[in-house]
Structures are given as C-alpha cells and as structure tokens.
XYZ file of C-alpha atoms in Angstrom:
699
model
C -52.275 32.343 -58.359
C -50.549 34.079 -55.563
C -52.286 36.588 -53.379
C -51.459 40.256 -53.168
C -47.887 40.980 -52.013
C -47.772 42.723 -48.689
C -45.193 45.302 -47.812
C -42.761 44.060 -45.207
C -41.900 46.162 -42.205
C -38.349 47.365 -42.025
C -37.931 46.477 -38.357
C -39.373 43.756 -36.120
C -40.268 46.495 -33.636
C -42.380 48.416 -36.172
C -46.068 48.673 -35.422
C -48.050 46.280 -37.667
C -51.624 46.838 -38.881
C -53.720 43.716 -39.487
C -54.700 42.840 -43.059
C -57.779 44.632 -44.282
C -57.038 47.863 -42.534
C -55.881 50.914 -44.440
C -56.969 49.848 -47.897
C -56.891 46.110 -47.266
C -53.091 45.768 -47.208
C -50.805 45.270 -44.291
C -49.183 48.578 -43.382
C -46.361 49.614 -41.088
C -45.899 52.623 -38.891
C -42.347 53.195 -37.690
C -42.415 53.458 -33.905
C -39.808 55.603 -32.185
C -37.989 52.690 -30.601
C -34.867 54.763 -29.865
C -36.528 57.086 -27.393
C -33.854 58.992 -25.488
C -34.105 61.429 -22.621
C -31.303 63.968 -22.842
C -31.824 65.105 -19.235
C -33.417 62.144 -17.441
C -32.767 63.520 -13.972
C -35.767 65.822 -14.413
C -38.004 62.761 -14.024
C -37.258 62.936 -10.309
C -39.565 65.961 -10.203
C -42.490 63.579 -10.692
C -42.087 62.407 -7.089
C -43.022 65.714 -5.391
C -45.728 66.239 -8.035
C -47.368 62.929 -7.183
C -47.126 63.632 -3.443
C -48.688 67.083 -3.802
C -51.523 65.861 -5.998
C -52.277 62.997 -3.635
C -52.408 65.375 -0.685
C -54.748 67.781 -2.484
C -56.907 64.953 -3.775
C -57.519 63.496 -0.315
C -58.031 66.820 1.435
C -61.581 67.116 2.845
C -63.867 69.450 0.960
C -65.398 72.607 2.366
C -68.913 71.037 2.304
C -67.911 68.427 4.891
C -66.933 71.194 7.286
C -70.350 72.893 7.008
C -72.155 69.595 7.565
C -70.964 69.621 11.164
C -72.337 73.119 11.793
C -75.545 73.453 9.720
C -78.671 71.355 9.639
C -79.102 69.071 6.648
C -82.220 70.834 5.274
C -80.360 74.152 5.194
C -77.267 72.913 3.320
C -79.019 73.181 -0.049
C -79.266 76.938 0.390
C -75.507 77.459 1.103
C -73.135 78.644 -1.627
C -70.545 75.887 -1.194
C -69.093 73.577 -3.835
C -70.384 70.086 -4.190
C -68.225 66.965 -4.321
C -67.519 65.705 -7.828
C -65.865 66.614 -11.078
C -65.794 70.425 -10.677
C -63.633 70.083 -7.555
C -61.251 67.540 -9.092
C -60.766 69.310 -12.436
C -58.143 71.842 -11.255
C -56.091 69.041 -9.742
C -56.280 67.021 -12.953
C -55.190 70.016 -15.022
C -52.364 70.774 -12.568
C -51.089 67.214 -12.763
C -51.290 67.202 -16.546
C -49.411 70.473 -16.835
C -46.769 69.299 -14.382
C -46.282 66.086 -16.352
C -45.918 67.910 -19.676
C -43.438 70.388 -18.214
C -41.282 67.658 -16.703
C -41.271 65.649 -19.928
C -40.253 68.747 -21.877
C -37.423 69.474 -19.439
C -36.247 65.848 -19.651
C -35.488 66.383 -23.333
C -37.207 63.570 -25.240
C -35.549 62.693 -28.550
C -36.020 59.823 -30.967
C -34.364 60.998 -34.166
C -30.807 61.886 -35.057
C -29.869 64.647 -37.427
C -26.590 65.147 -39.226
C -24.860 68.431 -38.495
C -21.635 69.736 -40.024
C -18.672 70.405 -37.773
C -17.106 73.822 -37.812
C -13.728 74.839 -36.495
C -11.497 77.859 -36.363
C -9.244 78.354 -39.340
C -6.584 79.647 -36.964
C -2.934 79.252 -37.869
C -0.413 80.371 -35.266
C 3.371 80.324 -35.654
C 5.505 80.805 -32.532
C 9.047 82.134 -32.990
C 11.422 81.375 -30.094
C 14.683 83.274 -29.837
C 17.598 80.979 -28.884
C 20.279 83.667 -28.833
C 22.847 83.523 -25.994
C 21.239 86.534 -24.290
C 18.245 84.331 -23.497
C 20.428 82.646 -20.850
C 20.454 85.806 -18.734
C 18.967 85.251 -15.296
C 17.172 88.551 -14.678
C 13.957 86.514 -14.841
C 14.196 83.441 -12.670
C 15.366 80.884 -13.443
C 16.332 82.385 -16.839
C 14.820 84.205 -19.762
C 14.819 81.039 -21.829
C 13.117 79.017 -19.101
C 10.462 81.715 -18.736
C 9.964 81.736 -22.518
C 9.498 77.967 -22.533
C 6.863 78.223 -19.813
C 5.012 80.860 -21.811
C 5.109 78.722 -24.956
C 3.693 75.770 -23.044
C 0.833 77.998 -21.877
C 0.220 79.056 -25.471
C 0.162 75.446 -26.596
C -2.299 74.491 -23.859
C -4.658 77.172 -25.095
C -4.266 76.076 -28.725
C -7.141 73.612 -28.585
C -8.365 74.642 -32.021
C -6.582 75.510 -35.218
C -2.995 74.827 -36.199
C 0.221 75.814 -34.479
C 3.897 75.680 -35.480
C 7.161 76.390 -33.676
C 10.342 77.899 -35.119
C 13.551 78.392 -33.138
C 15.910 81.029 -34.448
C 19.257 82.604 -33.812
C 21.557 83.515 -36.685
C 19.098 81.513 -38.823
C 15.616 80.045 -38.348
C 15.208 76.332 -37.663
C 11.884 74.528 -37.903
C 10.997 72.618 -34.740
C 7.518 71.582 -35.878
C 5.403 72.539 -38.904
C 1.782 73.583 -38.623
C -0.152 70.853 -36.845
C -3.383 70.485 -34.912
C -1.712 68.302 -32.290
C -0.090 70.793 -29.940
C 1.105 67.999 -27.656
C 3.725 66.917 -30.187
C 5.257 70.393 -29.926
C 4.916 70.595 -26.145
C 7.101 67.501 -25.766
C 9.967 69.212 -27.598
C 9.759 72.605 -25.898
C 11.682 71.652 -22.703
C 14.567 70.412 -24.892
C 15.133 73.753 -26.617
C 18.377 75.343 -25.430
C 20.724 77.932 -26.859
C 23.470 75.405 -27.654
C 21.249 73.634 -30.203
C 21.869 76.352 -32.797
C 24.631 74.963 -35.044
C 25.992 78.325 -36.249
C 27.275 81.455 -34.533
C 26.312 85.007 -35.387
C 23.847 87.808 -34.795
C 20.186 86.964 -34.476
C 18.151 87.183 -37.671
C 14.645 88.085 -36.543
C 13.625 89.217 -40.023
C 14.616 85.898 -41.554
C 12.591 84.047 -38.912
C 9.543 86.211 -39.690
C 9.899 85.447 -43.386
C 10.107 81.732 -42.566
C 6.866 82.038 -40.571
C 5.199 83.751 -43.521
C 6.222 80.908 -45.819
C 4.695 78.373 -43.414
C 1.413 80.271 -43.364
C 1.369 80.567 -47.153
C 2.030 76.854 -47.601
C -0.874 76.047 -45.263
C -3.187 78.380 -47.177
C -3.935 80.438 -44.063
C -5.571 83.731 -44.926
C -5.508 85.167 -41.408
C -2.579 83.797 -39.491
C -0.847 84.940 -36.361
C 2.849 85.141 -35.553
C 3.981 85.395 -31.925
C 7.580 86.536 -31.528
C 9.169 85.457 -28.223
C 12.432 87.367 -27.837
C 14.353 89.857 -25.719
C 15.798 92.145 -28.413
C 15.894 92.996 -32.107
C 19.172 93.693 -33.889
C 18.396 94.740 -37.486
C 15.319 96.886 -37.012
C 14.993 97.967 -40.650
C 14.793 94.470 -42.131
C 12.608 93.277 -39.265
C 10.185 96.150 -39.825
C 9.990 95.255 -43.514
C 9.273 91.595 -42.712
C 6.464 92.568 -40.338
C 4.961 94.885 -42.940
C 4.977 92.054 -45.472
C 3.133 89.748 -43.059
C 0.490 92.384 -42.377
C 0.008 92.900 -46.110
C -0.681 89.174 -46.453
C -3.418 89.407 -43.811
C -1.473 88.093 -40.821
C -0.940 89.556 -37.365
C 2.344 89.857 -35.468
C 2.447 89.991 -31.664
C 5.475 90.207 -29.391
C 6.035 88.399 -26.095
C 9.074 90.042 -24.513
C 11.218 88.285 -21.907
C 13.736 89.968 -19.650
C 13.869 93.162 -17.603
C 15.155 96.653 -18.249
C 17.695 96.209 -15.426
C 19.202 93.290 -17.323
C 21.697 90.647 -16.241
C 25.068 89.267 -17.397
C 25.053 86.694 -20.164
C 26.800 83.519 -18.958
C 28.924 81.426 -21.221
C 27.058 78.474 -22.629
C 29.542 75.855 -21.441
C 29.594 74.743 -17.854
C 33.320 75.143 -17.238
C 33.314 78.861 -17.922
C 30.168 79.479 -15.971
C 31.510 77.693 -12.884
C 34.540 79.971 -12.940
C 32.225 82.998 -13.027
C 32.967 83.892 -16.630
C 30.421 85.826 -18.657
C 30.275 87.223 -22.134
C 32.236 90.425 -22.649
C 31.475 93.509 -24.664
C 33.810 95.307 -27.069
C 35.551 97.117 -24.198
C 36.337 93.931 -22.311
C 33.679 94.452 -19.661
C 30.887 92.100 -18.698
C 28.048 92.269 -21.173
C 24.710 93.181 -19.597
C 21.685 92.147 -21.643
C 18.856 94.622 -21.034
C 15.335 94.542 -22.391
C 14.565 97.489 -24.679
C 10.769 97.515 -25.022
C 10.662 100.402 -27.516
C 11.554 98.516 -30.725
C 9.485 95.519 -29.691
C 6.439 97.707 -29.071
C 6.909 99.241 -32.494
C 6.960 95.798 -34.117
C 3.734 94.831 -32.351
C 2.125 98.096 -33.458
C 3.196 97.560 -37.070
C 1.990 93.966 -36.913
C -1.442 95.052 -35.592
C -0.905 92.741 -32.672
C -0.160 93.131 -28.996
C 2.960 93.645 -26.946
C 3.109 91.690 -23.697
C 5.975 91.243 -21.261
C 6.365 87.771 -19.806
C 5.423 87.349 -16.175
C 4.556 84.428 -13.886
C 1.110 82.995 -14.451
C -0.995 82.821 -17.574
C -2.338 86.374 -17.608
C 0.135 87.413 -20.304
C -0.746 84.540 -22.606
C -4.455 85.210 -22.095
C -3.889 88.749 -23.311
C -2.109 87.471 -26.408
C -4.774 84.901 -27.187
C -7.658 87.239 -26.375
C -7.281 89.025 -29.680
C -7.659 85.734 -31.559
C -11.002 84.999 -29.910
C -12.608 88.102 -31.352
C -12.484 88.042 -35.106
C -8.980 87.181 -36.116
C -9.749 83.540 -36.860
C -12.249 82.492 -39.492
C -14.761 79.785 -38.617
C -14.941 77.357 -41.493
C -16.561 74.048 -42.283
C -14.181 71.238 -41.387
C -15.663 68.747 -43.861
C -16.716 66.419 -41.043
C -20.219 65.649 -39.830
C -21.660 64.584 -36.514
C -24.915 62.872 -35.525
C -26.806 64.580 -32.727
C -30.125 63.871 -31.096
C -32.859 66.281 -32.131
C -34.739 67.362 -29.033
C -38.531 67.242 -29.316
C -39.287 68.643 -25.869
C -40.173 72.178 -27.023
C -43.169 70.794 -28.921
C -44.667 69.689 -25.609
C -44.659 73.296 -24.454
C -47.333 74.071 -27.036
C -49.686 71.794 -25.132
C -49.018 73.834 -21.999
C -50.300 77.084 -23.512
C -54.002 76.363 -22.888
C -53.203 75.325 -19.339
C -51.089 78.433 -18.820
C -54.079 80.592 -19.743
C -55.978 79.080 -16.834
C -53.131 80.010 -14.487
C -54.256 83.645 -14.605
C -57.262 82.715 -12.564
C -57.031 83.990 -9.025
C -55.174 81.602 -6.758
C -53.520 79.539 -9.525
C -50.514 81.550 -10.660
C -48.670 81.811 -7.349
C -48.592 78.030 -6.645
C -47.428 77.355 -10.203
C -44.510 79.794 -9.853
C -43.628 78.300 -6.472
C -43.506 74.827 -7.991
C -41.050 75.989 -10.658
C -38.808 77.654 -8.072
C -38.469 74.568 -5.888
C -37.281 72.378 -8.768
C -33.501 71.711 -8.702
C -31.344 73.363 -11.400
C -29.967 71.132 -14.124
C -26.171 71.732 -13.809
C -26.071 70.604 -10.178
C -26.308 66.894 -10.940
C -23.762 66.443 -13.713
C -20.599 65.772 -11.686
C -22.161 63.550 -9.023
C -24.152 61.659 -11.620
C -20.970 60.534 -13.363
C -19.434 59.435 -10.076
C -22.412 57.246 -9.248
C -21.352 54.775 -11.940
C -17.660 54.420 -11.108
C -15.766 52.893 -8.226
C -13.090 54.821 -6.306
C -10.379 52.799 -8.054
C -11.802 53.761 -11.443
C -11.915 57.443 -10.524
C -8.374 57.240 -9.202
C -7.238 55.505 -12.400
C -8.538 58.462 -14.404
C -6.664 60.875 -12.155
C -3.502 58.805 -12.515
C -3.841 58.841 -16.300
C -4.219 62.632 -16.143
C -0.926 62.919 -14.239
C -2.346 63.605 -10.756
C -0.497 60.748 -9.082
C -0.599 62.202 -5.553
C -4.368 62.705 -5.625
C -4.883 59.275 -7.174
C -2.876 57.619 -4.407
C -5.282 58.992 -1.790
C -8.331 57.676 -3.667
C -7.112 54.191 -4.569
C -8.403 51.368 -2.393
C -6.495 48.566 -4.103
C -3.032 48.355 -2.475
C -1.293 47.469 -5.751
C -2.757 50.497 -7.506
C -2.035 52.684 -4.497
C 1.585 51.584 -4.466
C 1.909 52.300 -8.195
C 0.485 55.807 -7.757
C 2.750 56.597 -4.811
C 5.744 55.261 -6.722
C 4.873 57.432 -9.705
C 4.489 60.450 -7.409
C 7.979 59.842 -6.013
C 6.761 58.831 -2.544
C 8.772 55.617 -2.426
C 8.581 55.187 1.356
C 4.777 55.145 1.355
C 4.820 52.938 -1.732
C 6.664 50.385 0.393
C 3.903 50.636 2.996
C 1.294 49.762 0.372
C 3.419 46.917 -0.980
C 3.741 45.464 2.521
C 0.193 44.110 2.162
C 1.127 42.157 -0.989
C 3.293 39.071 -1.365
C 3.093 38.095 -5.029
C 5.945 38.129 -7.526
C 5.175 41.568 -8.927
C 4.969 43.031 -5.429
C 8.442 41.716 -4.570
C 9.843 43.135 -7.796
C 8.222 46.543 -7.250
C 9.421 46.482 -3.656
C 12.975 46.082 -4.929
C 12.522 49.038 -7.280
C 11.243 51.263 -4.473
C 14.106 50.236 -2.192
C 16.579 50.989 -4.974
C 15.045 54.444 -5.356
C 15.570 55.031 -1.649
C 19.202 53.942 -1.873
C 18.710 50.928 0.415
C 20.905 48.656 -1.664
C 20.979 45.617 0.661
C 17.200 45.496 1.007
C 16.773 46.003 -2.735
C 19.181 43.154 -3.475
C 17.267 40.900 -1.094
C 13.991 41.755 -2.841
C 15.425 41.063 -6.300
C 16.916 37.779 -5.100
C 13.504 36.795 -3.730
C 12.027 37.418 -7.174
C 14.728 35.345 -8.872
C 14.237 32.523 -6.400
C 10.594 32.313 -7.457
C 11.194 33.025 -11.152
C 14.807 32.433 -12.259
C 13.973 33.676 -15.787
C 12.915 37.157 -14.646
C 15.293 39.188 -16.819
C 14.326 42.607 -15.458
C 14.974 41.587 -11.861
C 18.338 40.103 -12.823
C 19.306 43.244 -14.731
C 18.358 45.567 -11.848
C 20.107 43.274 -9.368
C 23.387 43.622 -11.251
C 23.067 47.401 -11.321
C 22.297 47.668 -7.611
C 25.164 45.337 -6.733
C 27.529 47.517 -8.752
C 26.362 50.596 -6.865
C 26.719 48.893 -3.486
C 30.283 47.748 -4.197
C 31.576 51.276 -4.724
C 34.137 52.363 -2.116
C 32.990 55.146 0.243
C 35.734 57.533 -0.915
C 34.605 57.145 -4.519
C 31.040 57.888 -3.437
C 32.137 61.101 -1.780
C 34.176 62.090 -4.834
C 31.192 61.411 -7.089
C 28.908 63.543 -4.960
C 31.382 66.418 -4.830
C 32.264 66.067 -8.509
C 28.678 66.057 -9.639
C 27.945 69.076 -7.486
C 30.940 71.007 -8.770
C 30.416 70.052 -12.388
C 26.929 71.498 -12.661
C 26.798 74.698 -14.656
C 25.494 77.606 -12.564
C 25.902 79.880 -15.537
C 23.454 77.802 -17.476
C 20.264 79.060 -15.928
C 18.225 76.097 -17.054
C 20.519 73.617 -15.329
C 20.542 75.849 -12.279
C 16.782 75.662 -12.302
C 16.986 71.883 -12.365
C 19.400 71.868 -9.417
C 17.253 74.256 -7.441
C 14.066 72.345 -8.202
C 15.652 69.043 -7.244
C 16.977 70.452 -3.986
C 13.622 71.975 -3.102
C 11.553 68.922 -3.975
C 13.795 66.420 -2.219
C 14.606 68.492 0.820
C 18.387 68.739 1.095
C 19.363 67.544 4.575
C 22.209 68.435 6.868
C 24.385 65.573 5.659
C 24.643 67.194 2.213
C 25.454 70.558 3.747
C 28.228 69.115 5.883
C 30.061 67.857 2.796
C 30.884 71.420 1.716
C 29.356 74.236 3.765
C 30.600 76.957 1.427
C 29.460 75.327 -1.833
C 26.045 76.677 -2.892
C 25.529 73.770 -5.253
C 25.958 71.158 -2.559
C 22.203 71.185 -1.979
C 21.910 68.848 -4.932
C 23.278 66.083 -2.791
C 20.213 66.023 -0.551
C 18.558 62.692 0.208
C 14.788 62.842 -0.413
C 13.726 59.668 1.249
C 15.883 58.449 4.022
C 19.294 59.747 4.974
C 18.772 58.028 8.333
C 19.267 54.684 6.602
C 22.771 55.522 5.376
C 25.913 54.377 7.117
C 28.044 57.509 6.783
C 27.896 61.122 5.657
C 29.648 60.305 2.410
C 27.184 57.528 1.639
C 24.308 59.894 2.391
C 25.678 62.497 0.003
C 26.229 60.001 -2.804
C 22.920 58.253 -2.315
C 21.178 61.605 -2.007
C 22.564 62.592 -5.375
C 21.306 59.266 -6.723
C 17.851 59.884 -5.279
C 17.770 63.431 -6.650
C 18.290 61.968 -10.094
C 15.642 59.316 -9.509
C 12.908 61.643 -8.274
C 12.223 62.974 -11.738
C 10.579 59.803 -13.049
C 7.094 61.146 -12.463
C 7.578 63.278 -15.580
C 7.845 60.117 -17.681
C 4.108 59.314 -18.008
C 3.371 62.922 -19.009
C 5.953 62.767 -21.779
C 4.563 59.355 -22.723
C 1.011 60.709 -23.052
C 2.044 63.806 -24.965
C 4.242 62.058 -27.484
C 1.870 59.116 -27.998
C 4.716 56.626 -28.161
C 6.060 53.926 -25.887
C 9.660 55.114 -25.981
C 11.115 55.293 -22.490
C 13.023 58.315 -21.244
C 16.263 57.997 -19.336
C 16.635 59.360 -15.855
C 18.903 62.209 -16.929
C 16.464 63.121 -19.705
C 13.619 63.261 -17.220
C 15.630 65.603 -15.016
C 16.371 67.934 -17.890
C 12.750 67.735 -18.991
C 11.440 69.038 -15.692
C 13.985 71.820 -15.577
C 14.112 72.608 -19.257
C 17.914 72.453 -19.252
C 20.492 70.708 -21.375
C 20.918 66.956 -21.296
C 24.200 66.637 -19.403
C 25.600 63.185 -19.905
C 28.600 61.997 -17.869
C 30.874 62.200 -20.896
C 30.080 65.924 -21.324
C 31.141 66.967 -17.831
C 34.582 68.390 -17.065
C 35.313 65.632 -14.567
C 34.257 62.879 -16.978
C 37.866 61.890 -17.467
C 37.769 60.026 -14.165
C 37.066 56.355 -15.036
C 35.421 55.606 -11.702
C 33.042 58.579 -11.918
C 32.139 57.786 -15.519
C 31.351 54.171 -14.713
C 29.281 55.112 -11.681
C 27.304 57.689 -13.623
C 26.610 55.176 -16.365
C 25.434 52.659 -13.772
C 23.115 55.242 -12.252
C 21.738 56.133 -15.658
C 21.181 52.475 -16.466
C 19.369 51.968 -13.164
C 17.233 55.056 -13.833
C 16.359 53.731 -17.251
C 15.462 50.249 -16.043
C 13.311 51.437 -13.130
C 11.525 54.113 -15.166
C 10.802 51.746 -18.036
C 9.492 49.025 -15.751
C 7.296 51.384 -13.718
C 5.723 52.916 -16.809
C 5.108 49.537 -18.410
C 3.496 48.132 -15.272
C 1.316 51.216 -14.848
C 0.098 51.011 -18.426
C -0.726 47.319 -18.037
C -2.684 47.962 -14.834
C -4.610 50.821 -16.399
C -5.357 48.730 -19.466
C -6.656 45.899 -17.331
C -8.757 48.251 -15.194
C -10.324 49.877 -18.246
C -11.218 46.506 -19.679
C -9.089 47.016 -22.793
C -8.319 43.819 -24.690
C -4.819 42.568 -24.084
C -2.615 40.954 -26.679
C -4.358 37.737 -27.649
C -1.098 36.066 -28.522
C 0.585 36.886 -25.242
C -0.601 33.790 -23.481
C -0.108 31.537 -26.489
C 3.562 32.279 -27.051
C 6.081 29.669 -26.158
C 8.553 30.402 -23.340
C 11.467 30.690 -25.766
C 9.742 33.444 -27.749
C 8.808 35.280 -24.569
C 12.399 35.089 -23.349
C 13.706 36.429 -26.657
C 11.255 39.307 -26.516
C 12.289 40.164 -22.967
C 15.933 40.101 -23.986
C 15.177 42.383 -26.920
C 13.299 44.802 -24.687
C 16.199 44.833 -22.239
C 18.583 45.695 -25.070
C 16.300 48.442 -26.351
C 16.154 49.982 -22.890
C 19.919 50.367 -22.932
C 19.783 52.451 -26.117
C 20.290 56.097 -25.084
C 17.316 58.312 -25.822
C 18.514 61.892 -26.260
C 15.816 64.130 -27.775
C 18.087 67.173 -27.537
C 20.680 65.489 -29.708
C 18.000 64.620 -32.251
C 16.970 68.271 -32.401
C 20.595 69.318 -32.813
C 21.082 66.922 -35.721
C 17.847 68.124 -37.312
C 19.011 71.742 -37.108
C 22.351 70.774 -38.643
C 20.595 69.097 -41.573
C 18.430 72.177 -42.116
C 21.506 74.395 -42.138
C 23.310 72.116 -44.605
C 20.308 72.200 -46.932
C 20.146 75.981 -46.594
C 23.791 76.201 -47.643
C 23.201 73.849 -50.567
C 25.486 71.140 -49.227
C 22.609 68.654 -49.017
C 19.745 68.119 -51.461
C-alpha cells in the first residue's frame, strides 16, 4: 500500500513545511520571490539613519556627568535617569519608525495586477487647402509652407486618437485615412503642393467638409473634430450647410487661417512664368491680390462650435486649437488591451507607523522627526542621472543620433568611427574627415571618399575610392561612386559655370516653397563671395554658395558649380528622419531630400526650362546619382552601427552566404538605388486615380 499523497509545491522556491506539521501533511506557503522595489533609491536614506542612531546610542548619559560632580552616596537621591532600557527605548523606536518609513517610500511590491488600458476616442480630420492662392508669400516663406508647418505641429501633438489628412481644391483628395500612426502622415506633408491637384476650378470647401464627415462616420466616431486649414471660402452658403451637418452629427469644426489681410500677389505655379515676374490676373487684367478675410472663417468656426486661430510662428496657435480637445471633446474609452503593473504594498507599512507617530507628540520628539523628513532628498531628482549611470557616452550619443540630434551626438561620441558618422549625418563633412583621420580600415577609406565627394574635392575622393578598390576589388559601391566622381571631375570649366548659372536662373522664385528651399540652403551653407561674383545682380545666385571649402577650388567657376553641388548634398541629414517616420528602408534621392526640407516641389532636371541642354541634363543626372549613392550608403552604415551598438541580432545568414550570392545582392541593391523615388509623383497619381473614380471612369 502506498502512503498518503503529499501535495507538491508549485515552485522550488516555495516555503516547505516538514511532514507532520499542519495536519500531518506536507504543506506549501508561496513566498514572495519576486520582491520589487519601485523606488529603490530611497534605501540610501538608511545611511544617515544608521549614523544618527549610532551617534545617539554612544552619547554619554546625563548620570555620568553628575558622577564627576557629586559624591557617590548622594547620587541615589538625584532625579537623573539610570543607564539601561528606558534610555535606549526612544532610540529603538526612532530607528524602527525610520526603517518602516523608508521601506514604505521605496515601494515594495511582489504581486502584479492586470489593469485595462484606456485611450481617447479622439478622431481628428485635417483639411488642407491646396488652391493657388496658398502660394502667396504674405507669410514667409508662403502660406502653404506655413500651413504645412502648422499641420506638422498638429501631428506631433496627436499622440492619442486617430488623425486623417485631406487635401482639397476643386475637389477633395484623401492623403491618409484615419490612423493612429501620425508619422505616416507627417512624411507626406512636405510633399503637398498646389500642382498636385489634377483638376482646375474653384475651391470646394463644402465638399471637403462632407468628405471629412464621411470619414468620421466610417470610423464610428461620435465626437470628432475637423480642422480646416485655408485662406478663404468661396461658396459660403454650401459651406455653412456642411458645417451645420457636422455639428448635428456631434462633431466640431475649427478653422486655422493662413495669410494676412494685406495680402500678396498669387504667383503662377510654373517656374518659367514666376521667373519673368508673372502673377495671376483678375477679371480686369490687373495683378490678383489674395487677401485674408477673417469674417467668413470666424463665422464657420462659430457655427462649428470650434475655435478660429490665425497661423503664426511657433506652436501657440496649435496649442489653442488642441486645448479644446483636452477638456471634454474626446471620450475616454476602453481600448480592449490590458497591462500588468506592480501593485505597491508600501502604504500598508504606514499603518505600523501610527502607534509610533502617537509617541511623537511627546515633548522633544516631534521637531526632530519633522527635521529628518525635510532633509531627505526628493524622489524626482534622481531619475535622469540614474539612467545615465548604466550607459556609456557612446550609448547615450547613439540614442541622440537615433532621435535625429546628430550635432549633439557628435560631441558626445568617443569612438572616432561613430563620431565621424554623426558629423557626416549633420553635414559637417570637414570635421568628419578629422575623425576619419584616426582610422585606416576599409570602411574608413570608403567613408573618407564619400566625405571628400561631399566637399567637392574630386581628386582626393577618387584617390580614396581607388584605395578601397585596391584592397577590395569587388567593392561595388566604391566602384559606382568612383565612376560618378570621375564624370563630375571631367566636366569642362565653362560647362560648370553654365550649370551653376542655369540652375540658379531656373529656380522658381514665384513658387514660394522652392524659394524657401533656396533661401534655407543659402543660409545653412553660407554663400561665399565666389558665388556672388558670378552674377552680382542675380538674387538667386546665393544658391551657388560652397558650404565646406571654396578655398579648395581652382577657379571661381569651379567654386560656383561645386558650391551648387554641395548645396544639394547638404540636405542628406533629413534622410534618417524620413526613414524613421516612414518605417521603411527606401532611400531618398538628394533632390527629394532638398524638397523635403523646404516643402517645395520635386524639381527634376527634365522639368526645368533649361533641361534641353544635353550637357546640363547629364550633369544633373550625375549629381542626382551621386546624391543617391552617398545618402543610401551613409544611412545603411549608420543603421548597421546602431544595430551593432544596441546588441541587435544581425542576419544569421549574412556570414554563411557564398561570395557569388553576396555579389548578386550588392548588384541588385545598386540597381535599386538607381530607381527614382518621387513621393510627390506618387501622390499626384493617387489623386488622379481618385478623380477618375469620382467621375466613374474607373471602378
């Protein structure tokens, strides 16, 4: 016969009772093995507590003092305390109370509890007006550029709920449906220009409002918000009816107005007309001045029970718009998700302090206890330094680099390879060369060639690429960049000067977004005197400035051409931001990066008036190809370094592939890099498809 079956403990760390105890069977008591302290830094307060108690414990008693002054036979008649337990008891109680208080502040926890996650049921639809009047430059650099900045601020603040974006003109066009990932919309905002609208006509604000209402209804939003970003309203009656319908459905309509009451001329959308100083004309043949009329827009905001705000630099205007949503406009609902959180047990220890606190009202006890509490350090003071104690400077700099702060990361990095990568990403190619001077491996030579190419030092770049190929003849990227740099070096000086002048003259000053790009490039690169000497009377000649080293050029024409090349190359630091926001590994071309930072149109060489020149077209294509190759390689190398620093597992098959497969993959990647990536053209084609479906010409 078998003996009685004993219950097994669920964990090897459970406390076991010997047989015979608790009814004669082996029992188990679950011990809190997962003891956690939510605020462990409070344990440091035990150090001054121990020091104070030790000092008080060893302090001589009052009886010893009287022994030196009074005869022994008279001491029994003095009212002084005797050595022993009565004298030590207050110190013991003080130490016990101090210990309980510190443990309670440390936040002991040993159990997790499941809590539901709640989120705002906020649905926000942003309507962006892409009418030609948005190109007016009464707000620098243009109304449209200011509107894009405001939308980006709105998207940054949309950390909860859903958001959608609709661009409209004569008809509404969906840029992005309601989504909780605002970054996917933020990537597309800089590409929105007035020439993306495929049809011509008067703006249809009412139709755009109805489209926003349909989006909110499809999402099941009961309290949505529509933000209208525009400078005017044409058909006030139909627009008023659309706003009333949205309010009846429980939504709110706010207006973010762009422009000024003084107004400005509306430039033609195409660069050729704008260069000649041509603007849109009114019915009388005069120049059309687009002025902001706040009256109708205020009325729409009042009918929509929202707010009317005029766009201005900074984020104060967007905070006003979003302030109304923080109050009660959005419903907090259960998201259907759950989270495990530690349940703090520290407050239960405070119950044990109540009897000790009653003793504190004795004379002479309360003041020291309050003083002890006041000298303890506050909790929030340790959080930031505590995190930095467990990371090296290179790790902290890697986090800053991933967040887009390349300049700050470059000052923190100690590793020269990382420092060079950060300086390269920040556009400081000269200092990147200084960091690379300490390195002599294959990757350092290749990166040195890229930095020299960015600076326009073609001969030095060619020498660096040839050094890479001498050590690794199968390095396809170095060979590809070498061919591009050689093609740029072999250009005749007169063709360089023509390219610089042609590029400067072909930019569209009427297009305010492109003008912003030119101005930003000239400011950031520091246009030098060589560019000004090429054409003193041309205000757009500042685009030919050399950001990194006009002293290294052989002639004024070379400096102008290479400065234009460097102005195009300095925009690559926007690539990692677009990479992080879109969540894809697609590389952006140099001209796309320039238009991204300025918010202007993607101007390819074939779209310019002087594109008929074969030499200029070939040179522009070579520059674009060099931009693409250098940007793609820099981003790939940065991602690999960050992945290695973070300890992320690399591709397990990378080292096991045969050389032939690796060569084929490199060739495929090189071909993919040559594929033009034009997000603006993709948006234009999407709008065309939406218009064809609206007309019934497509299913």
